[in-house]
Amino acid sequence: MPLLVGLIVAGLHFLAAYFVWKKGKLQILAGYVEGEVKDKKKAAKYSGIYIIALGIIFIFIPLLPDHFYYVFAFYMLSAVVGAVIINIKVK
């Protein structure tokens, strides 16, 4: 059951990445303000890759139940570092 939940959440990450990267729906990103980003395609690409990476990391949470806190901490750290890097590269 935990593996199924992990795969569903990872699938939602991949679906969100598809909408952001391929469809350019940057409006679903938290904190996105129209007009602040100069290059929307570049922002969509980096954000999509970032969301895919988070989905891949999330798959490992149910696969490594003994190391849940380490994987979850890595997930959260990746989320913060990724957001900072994207903001620096896009603006």
mmCIF file of N, CA and C in Angstrom:
data_model
loop_
_atom_site.group_PDB
_atom_site.id
_atom_site.type_symbol
_atom_site.label_atom_id
_atom_site.label_comp_id
_atom_site.label_asym_id
_atom_site.label_seq_id
_atom_site.Cartn_x
_atom_site.Cartn_y
_atom_site.Cartn_z
ATOM 1 N N MET A 1 0.800 -1.204 0.000
ATOM 2 C CA MET A 1 0.000 0.000 0.000
ATOM 3 C C MET A 1 0.852 1.282 0.000
ATOM 4 N N PRO A 2 1.914 1.364 0.833
ATOM 5 C CA PRO A 2 2.733 2.583 0.778
ATOM 6 C C PRO A 2 3.375 2.804 -0.591
ATOM 7 N N LEU A 3 3.747 1.709 -1.261
ATOM 8 C CA LEU A 3 4.339 1.849 -2.593
ATOM 9 C C LEU A 3 3.329 2.435 -3.571
ATOM 10 N N LEU A 4 2.079 2.010 -3.468
ATOM 11 C CA LEU A 4 1.033 2.539 -4.344
ATOM 12 C C LEU A 4 0.839 4.039 -4.113
ATOM 13 N N VAL A 5 0.817 4.440 -2.851
ATOM 14 C CA VAL A 5 0.670 5.863 -2.536
ATOM 15 C C VAL A 5 1.868 6.649 -3.064
ATOM 16 N N GLY A 6 3.066 6.104 -2.889
ATOM 17 C CA GLY A 6 4.266 6.772 -3.398
ATOM 18 C C GLY A 6 4.252 6.916 -4.906
ATOM 19 N N LEU A 7 3.788 5.874 -5.588
ATOM 20 C CA LEU A 7 3.712 5.945 -7.053
ATOM 21 C C LEU A 7 2.656 6.936 -7.519
ATOM 22 N N ILE A 8 1.546 7.012 -6.791
ATOM 23 C CA ILE A 8 0.498 7.975 -7.160
ATOM 24 C C ILE A 8 1.010 9.402 -6.974
ATOM 25 N N VAL A 9 1.668 9.665 -5.861
ATOM 26 C CA VAL A 9 2.206 11.012 -5.622
ATOM 27 C C VAL A 9 3.297 11.345 -6.635
ATOM 28 N N ALA A 10 4.148 10.380 -6.947
ATOM 29 C CA ALA A 10 5.179 10.602 -7.971
ATOM 30 C C ALA A 10 4.523 10.858 -9.328
ATOM 31 N N GLY A 11 3.453 10.123 -9.614
ATOM 32 C CA GLY A 11 2.715 10.354 -10.858
ATOM 33 C C GLY A 11 2.135 11.755 -10.926
ATOM 34 N N LEU A 12 1.663 12.260 -9.798
ATOM 35 C CA LEU A 12 1.159 13.636 -9.764
ATOM 36 C C LEU A 12 2.293 14.636 -10.010
ATOM 37 N N HIS A 13 3.468 14.328 -9.511
ATOM 38 C CA HIS A 13 4.628 15.176 -9.797
ATOM 39 C C HIS A 13 4.915 15.179 -11.311
ATOM 40 N N PHE A 14 4.891 13.995 -11.903
ATOM 41 C CA PHE A 14 5.172 13.902 -13.341
ATOM 42 C C PHE A 14 4.094 14.606 -14.169
ATOM 43 N N LEU A 15 2.844 14.511 -13.732
ATOM 44 C CA LEU A 15 1.751 15.195 -14.425
ATOM 45 C C LEU A 15 1.919 16.710 -14.324
ATOM 46 N N ALA A 16 2.258 17.187 -13.131
ATOM 47 C CA ALA A 16 2.490 18.624 -12.953
ATOM 48 C C ALA A 16 3.673 19.085 -13.805
ATOM 49 N N ALA A 17 4.718 18.265 -13.872
ATOM 50 C CA ALA A 17 5.881 18.612 -14.691
ATOM 51 C C ALA A 17 5.501 18.701 -16.162
ATOM 52 N N TYR A 18 4.640 17.802 -16.601
ATOM 53 C CA TYR A 18 4.188 17.843 -18.001
ATOM 54 C C TYR A 18 3.458 19.150 -18.284
ATOM 55 N N PHE A 19 2.549 19.532 -17.389
ATOM 56 C CA PHE A 19 1.795 20.770 -17.613
ATOM 57 C C PHE A 19 2.691 21.997 -17.573
ATOM 58 N N VAL A 20 3.690 21.988 -16.706
ATOM 59 C CA VAL A 20 4.573 23.146 -16.606
ATOM 60 C C VAL A 20 5.543 23.185 -17.771
ATOM 61 N N TRP A 21 6.225 22.064 -18.028
ATOM 62 C CA TRP A 21 7.292 22.060 -19.031
ATOM 63 C C TRP A 21 6.742 22.076 -20.451
ATOM 64 N N LYS A 22 5.874 21.168 -20.781
ATOM 65 C CA LYS A 22 5.432 21.030 -22.168
ATOM 66 C C LYS A 22 4.293 21.974 -22.533
ATOM 67 N N LYS A 23 3.396 22.223 -21.595
ATOM 68 C CA LYS A 23 2.248 23.087 -21.892
ATOM 69 C C LYS A 23 2.474 24.542 -21.497
ATOM 70 N N GLY A 24 3.528 24.802 -20.703
ATOM 71 C CA GLY A 24 3.845 26.172 -20.313
ATOM 72 C C GLY A 24 2.891 26.768 -19.299
ATOM 73 N N LYS A 25 2.241 25.956 -18.499
ATOM 74 C CA LYS A 25 1.285 26.430 -17.495
ATOM 75 C C LYS A 25 2.017 26.821 -16.213
ATOM 76 N N LEU A 26 2.691 27.947 -16.257
ATOM 77 C CA LEU A 26 3.459 28.399 -15.104
ATOM 78 C C LEU A 26 2.565 28.911 -13.983
ATOM 79 N N GLN A 27 1.296 29.115 -14.266
ATOM 80 C CA GLN A 27 0.374 29.638 -13.266
ATOM 81 C C GLN A 27 0.177 28.670 -12.106
ATOM 82 N N ILE A 28 0.447 27.381 -12.302
ATOM 83 C CA ILE A 28 0.252 26.421 -11.216
ATOM 84 C C ILE A 28 1.418 26.417 -10.234
ATOM 85 N N LEU A 29 2.479 27.150 -10.544
ATOM 86 C CA LEU A 29 3.617 27.235 -9.634
ATOM 87 C C LEU A 29 3.332 28.258 -8.548
ATOM 88 N N ALA A 30 3.639 27.885 -7.317
ATOM 89 C CA ALA A 30 3.437 28.800 -6.193
ATOM 90 C C ALA A 30 4.390 29.981 -6.312
ATOM 91 N N GLY A 31 3.884 31.164 -6.149
ATOM 92 C CA GLY A 31 4.720 32.357 -6.184
ATOM 93 C C GLY A 31 4.994 32.905 -7.566
ATOM 94 N N TYR A 32 4.420 32.292 -8.598
ATOM 95 C CA TYR A 32 4.659 32.788 -9.958
ATOM 96 C C TYR A 32 3.820 34.042 -10.186
ATOM 97 N N VAL A 33 4.471 35.098 -10.644
ATOM 98 C CA VAL A 33 3.789 36.351 -10.947
ATOM 99 C C VAL A 33 4.039 36.669 -12.418
ATOM 100 N N GLU A 34 2.964 36.838 -13.163
ATOM 101 C CA GLU A 34 3.069 37.157 -14.586
ATOM 102 C C GLU A 34 3.829 38.461 -14.753
ATOM 103 N N GLY A 35 4.824 38.480 -15.614
ATOM 104 C CA GLY A 35 5.587 39.679 -15.894
ATOM 105 C C GLY A 35 6.925 39.756 -15.170
ATOM 106 N N GLU A 36 7.101 38.987 -14.108
ATOM 107 C CA GLU A 36 8.376 38.998 -13.395
ATOM 108 C C GLU A 36 9.421 38.137 -14.084
ATOM 109 N N VAL A 37 8.972 37.156 -14.846
ATOM 110 C CA VAL A 37 9.884 36.234 -15.519
ATOM 111 C C VAL A 37 10.097 36.720 -16.946
ATOM 112 N N LYS A 38 11.352 36.879 -17.325
ATOM 113 C CA LYS A 38 11.659 37.367 -18.669
ATOM 114 C C LYS A 38 11.487 36.283 -19.726
ATOM 115 N N ASP A 39 11.995 35.103 -19.453
ATOM 116 C CA ASP A 39 11.957 34.003 -20.420
ATOM 117 C C ASP A 39 11.065 32.886 -19.890
ATOM 118 N N LYS A 40 9.809 32.853 -20.347
ATOM 119 C CA LYS A 40 8.850 31.872 -19.843
ATOM 120 C C LYS A 40 9.224 30.448 -20.237
ATOM 121 N N LYS A 41 9.787 30.261 -21.426
ATOM 122 C CA LYS A 41 10.154 28.910 -21.859
ATOM 123 C C LYS A 41 11.280 28.350 -20.997
ATOM 124 N N LYS A 42 12.247 29.167 -20.698
ATOM 125 C CA LYS A 42 13.355 28.728 -19.856
ATOM 126 C C LYS A 42 12.852 28.409 -18.442
ATOM 127 N N ALA A 43 11.980 29.242 -17.921
ATOM 128 C CA ALA A 43 11.414 29.000 -16.585
ATOM 129 C C ALA A 43 10.591 27.723 -16.575
ATOM 130 N N ALA A 44 9.831 27.477 -17.627
ATOM 131 C CA ALA A 44 9.017 26.265 -17.702
ATOM 132 C C ALA A 44 9.901 25.020 -17.786
ATOM 133 N N LYS A 45 10.969 25.100 -18.572
ATOM 134 C CA LYS A 45 11.868 23.956 -18.713
ATOM 135 C C LYS A 45 12.543 23.608 -17.389
ATOM 136 N N TYR A 46 13.146 24.599 -16.745
ATOM 137 C CA TYR A 46 13.830 24.348 -15.475
ATOM 138 C C TYR A 46 12.855 23.873 -14.404
ATOM 139 N N SER A 47 11.692 24.482 -14.342
ATOM 140 C CA SER A 47 10.701 24.076 -13.340
ATOM 141 C C SER A 47 10.207 22.663 -13.601
ATOM 142 N N GLY A 48 9.999 22.296 -14.863
ATOM 143 C CA GLY A 48 9.554 20.947 -15.196
ATOM 144 C C GLY A 48 10.587 19.897 -14.823
ATOM 145 N N ILE A 49 11.842 20.163 -15.121
ATOM 146 C CA ILE A 49 12.909 19.228 -14.755
ATOM 147 C C ILE A 49 12.995 19.101 -13.234
ATOM 148 N N TYR A 50 12.850 20.202 -12.558
ATOM 149 C CA TYR A 50 12.893 20.222 -11.094
ATOM 150 C C TYR A 50 11.751 19.392 -10.501
ATOM 151 N N ILE A 51 10.557 19.516 -11.033
ATOM 152 C CA ILE A 51 9.416 18.749 -10.528
ATOM 153 C C ILE A 51 9.588 17.259 -10.827
ATOM 154 N N ILE A 52 10.131 16.925 -11.984
ATOM 155 C CA ILE A 52 10.405 15.516 -12.303
ATOM 156 C C ILE A 52 11.422 14.935 -11.309
ATOM 157 N N ALA A 53 12.458 15.699 -11.003
ATOM 158 C CA ALA A 53 13.460 15.228 -10.041
ATOM 159 C C ALA A 53 12.834 14.988 -8.667
ATOM 160 N N LEU A 54 11.934 15.868 -8.257
ATOM 161 C CA LEU A 54 11.256 15.665 -6.973
ATOM 162 C C LEU A 54 10.370 14.420 -7.011
ATOM 163 N N GLY A 55 9.734 14.159 -8.147
ATOM 164 C CA GLY A 55 8.925 12.946 -8.284
ATOM 165 C C GLY A 55 9.764 11.685 -8.191
ATOM 166 N N ILE A 56 10.937 11.713 -8.797
ATOM 167 C CA ILE A 56 11.837 10.554 -8.730
ATOM 168 C C ILE A 56 12.306 10.331 -7.294
ATOM 169 N N ILE A 57 12.630 11.402 -6.599
ATOM 170 C CA ILE A 57 13.039 11.264 -5.200
ATOM 171 C C ILE A 57 11.890 10.714 -4.365
ATOM 172 N N PHE A 58 10.670 11.145 -4.659
ATOM 173 C CA PHE A 58 9.513 10.704 -3.867
ATOM 174 C C PHE A 58 9.252 9.214 -4.034
ATOM 175 N N ILE A 59 9.627 8.637 -5.156
ATOM 176 C CA ILE A 59 9.455 7.186 -5.346
ATOM 177 C C ILE A 59 10.265 6.413 -4.306
ATOM 178 N N PHE A 60 11.397 6.961 -3.893
ATOM 179 C CA PHE A 60 12.269 6.247 -2.955
ATOM 180 C C PHE A 60 11.755 6.274 -1.513
ATOM 181 N N ILE A 61 10.811 7.147 -1.200
ATOM 182 C CA ILE A 61 10.307 7.209 0.170
ATOM 183 C C ILE A 61 9.666 5.887 0.597
ATOM 184 N N PRO A 62 8.735 5.292 -0.174
ATOM 185 C CA PRO A 62 8.198 3.997 0.274
ATOM 186 C C PRO A 62 9.153 2.822 0.022
ATOM 187 N N LEU A 63 10.107 2.984 -0.888
ATOM 188 C CA LEU A 63 11.042 1.895 -1.164
ATOM 189 C C LEU A 63 12.093 1.729 -0.074
ATOM 190 N N LEU A 64 12.356 2.780 0.654
ATOM 191 C CA LEU A 64 13.354 2.745 1.730
ATOM 192 C C LEU A 64 12.696 3.136 3.061
ATOM 193 N N PRO A 65 11.796 2.304 3.586
ATOM 194 C CA PRO A 65 11.064 2.698 4.800
ATOM 195 C C PRO A 65 11.959 2.850 6.026
ATOM 196 N N ASP A 66 13.073 2.136 6.083
ATOM 197 C CA ASP A 66 13.976 2.265 7.226
ATOM 198 C C ASP A 66 14.722 3.596 7.231
ATOM 199 N N HIS A 67 14.813 4.210 6.073
ATOM 200 C CA HIS A 67 15.525 5.478 5.932
ATOM 201 C C HIS A 67 14.573 6.600 5.540
ATOM 202 N N PHE A 68 13.337 6.516 6.024
ATOM 203 C CA PHE A 68 12.309 7.491 5.646
ATOM 204 C C PHE A 68 12.762 8.923 5.922
ATOM 205 N N TYR A 69 13.294 9.158 7.112
ATOM 206 C CA TYR A 69 13.650 10.524 7.493
ATOM 207 C C TYR A 69 14.790 11.072 6.645
ATOM 208 N N TYR A 70 15.721 10.223 6.255
ATOM 209 C CA TYR A 70 16.818 10.678 5.403
ATOM 210 C C TYR A 70 16.321 11.041 4.007
ATOM 211 N N VAL A 71 15.470 10.178 3.454
ATOM 212 C CA VAL A 71 14.947 10.437 2.107
ATOM 213 C C VAL A 71 14.034 11.657 2.125
ATOM 214 N N PHE A 72 13.205 11.770 3.155
ATOM 215 C CA PHE A 72 12.303 12.922 3.240
ATOM 216 C C PHE A 72 13.097 14.215 3.436
ATOM 217 N N ALA A 73 14.135 14.176 4.253
ATOM 218 C CA ALA A 73 14.980 15.357 4.443
ATOM 219 C C ALA A 73 15.667 15.736 3.130
ATOM 220 N N PHE A 74 16.124 14.732 2.372
ATOM 221 C CA PHE A 74 16.735 15.003 1.069
ATOM 222 C C PHE A 74 15.714 15.599 0.109
ATOM 223 N N TYR A 75 14.467 15.104 0.161
ATOM 224 C CA TYR A 75 13.381 15.641 -0.673
ATOM 225 C C TYR A 75 13.151 17.112 -0.350
ATOM 226 N N MET A 76 13.047 17.428 0.929
ATOM 227 C CA MET A 76 12.783 18.811 1.336
ATOM 228 C C MET A 76 13.971 19.720 1.001
ATOM 229 N N LEU A 77 15.175 19.239 1.234
ATOM 230 C CA LEU A 77 16.361 20.018 0.895
ATOM 231 C C LEU A 77 16.441 20.261 -0.611
ATOM 232 N N SER A 78 16.116 19.237 -1.390
ATOM 233 C CA SER A 78 16.107 19.379 -2.847
ATOM 234 C C SER A 78 15.061 20.389 -3.290
ATOM 235 N N ALA A 79 13.932 20.400 -2.618
ATOM 236 C CA ALA A 79 12.874 21.347 -2.965
ATOM 237 C C ALA A 79 13.333 22.783 -2.740
ATOM 238 N N VAL A 80 13.970 23.036 -1.624
ATOM 239 C CA VAL A 80 14.416 24.397 -1.311
ATOM 240 C C VAL A 80 15.563 24.815 -2.229
ATOM 241 N N VAL A 81 16.558 23.962 -2.366
ATOM 242 C CA VAL A 81 17.716 24.295 -3.202
ATOM 243 C C VAL A 81 17.290 24.457 -4.659
ATOM 244 N N GLY A 82 16.429 23.574 -5.142
ATOM 245 C CA GLY A 82 15.953 23.670 -6.517
ATOM 246 C C GLY A 82 15.207 24.960 -6.783
ATOM 247 N N ALA A 83 14.354 25.362 -5.845
ATOM 248 C CA ALA A 83 13.605 26.610 -6.013
ATOM 249 C C ALA A 83 14.541 27.813 -6.057
ATOM 250 N N VAL A 84 15.550 27.806 -5.220
ATOM 251 C CA VAL A 84 16.509 28.917 -5.211
ATOM 252 C C VAL A 84 17.293 28.954 -6.516
ATOM 253 N N ILE A 85 17.750 27.813 -6.983
ATOM 254 C CA ILE A 85 18.520 27.767 -8.230
ATOM 255 C C ILE A 85 17.673 28.229 -9.416
ATOM 256 N N ILE A 86 16.421 27.777 -9.464
ATOM 257 C CA ILE A 86 15.559 28.203 -10.568
ATOM 258 C C ILE A 86 15.330 29.705 -10.536
ATOM 259 N N ASN A 87 15.106 30.264 -9.354
ATOM 260 C CA ASN A 87 14.904 31.711 -9.255
ATOM 261 C C ASN A 87 16.138 32.477 -9.679
ATOM 262 N N ILE A 88 17.311 31.955 -9.393
ATOM 263 C CA ILE A 88 18.540 32.643 -9.792
ATOM 264 C C ILE A 88 18.741 32.545 -11.304
ATOM 265 N N LYS A 89 18.495 31.363 -11.889
ATOM 266 C CA LYS A 89 18.746 31.169 -13.324
ATOM 267 C C LYS A 89 17.733 31.899 -14.209
ATOM 268 N N VAL A 90 16.513 32.017 -13.757
ATOM 269 C CA VAL A 90 15.453 32.560 -14.614
ATOM 270 C C VAL A 90 15.402 34.088 -14.564
ATOM 271 N N LYS A 91 15.701 34.676 -13.441
ATOM 272 C CA LYS A 91 15.562 36.138 -13.336
ATOM 273 C C LYS A 91 16.759 36.878 -13.841
#
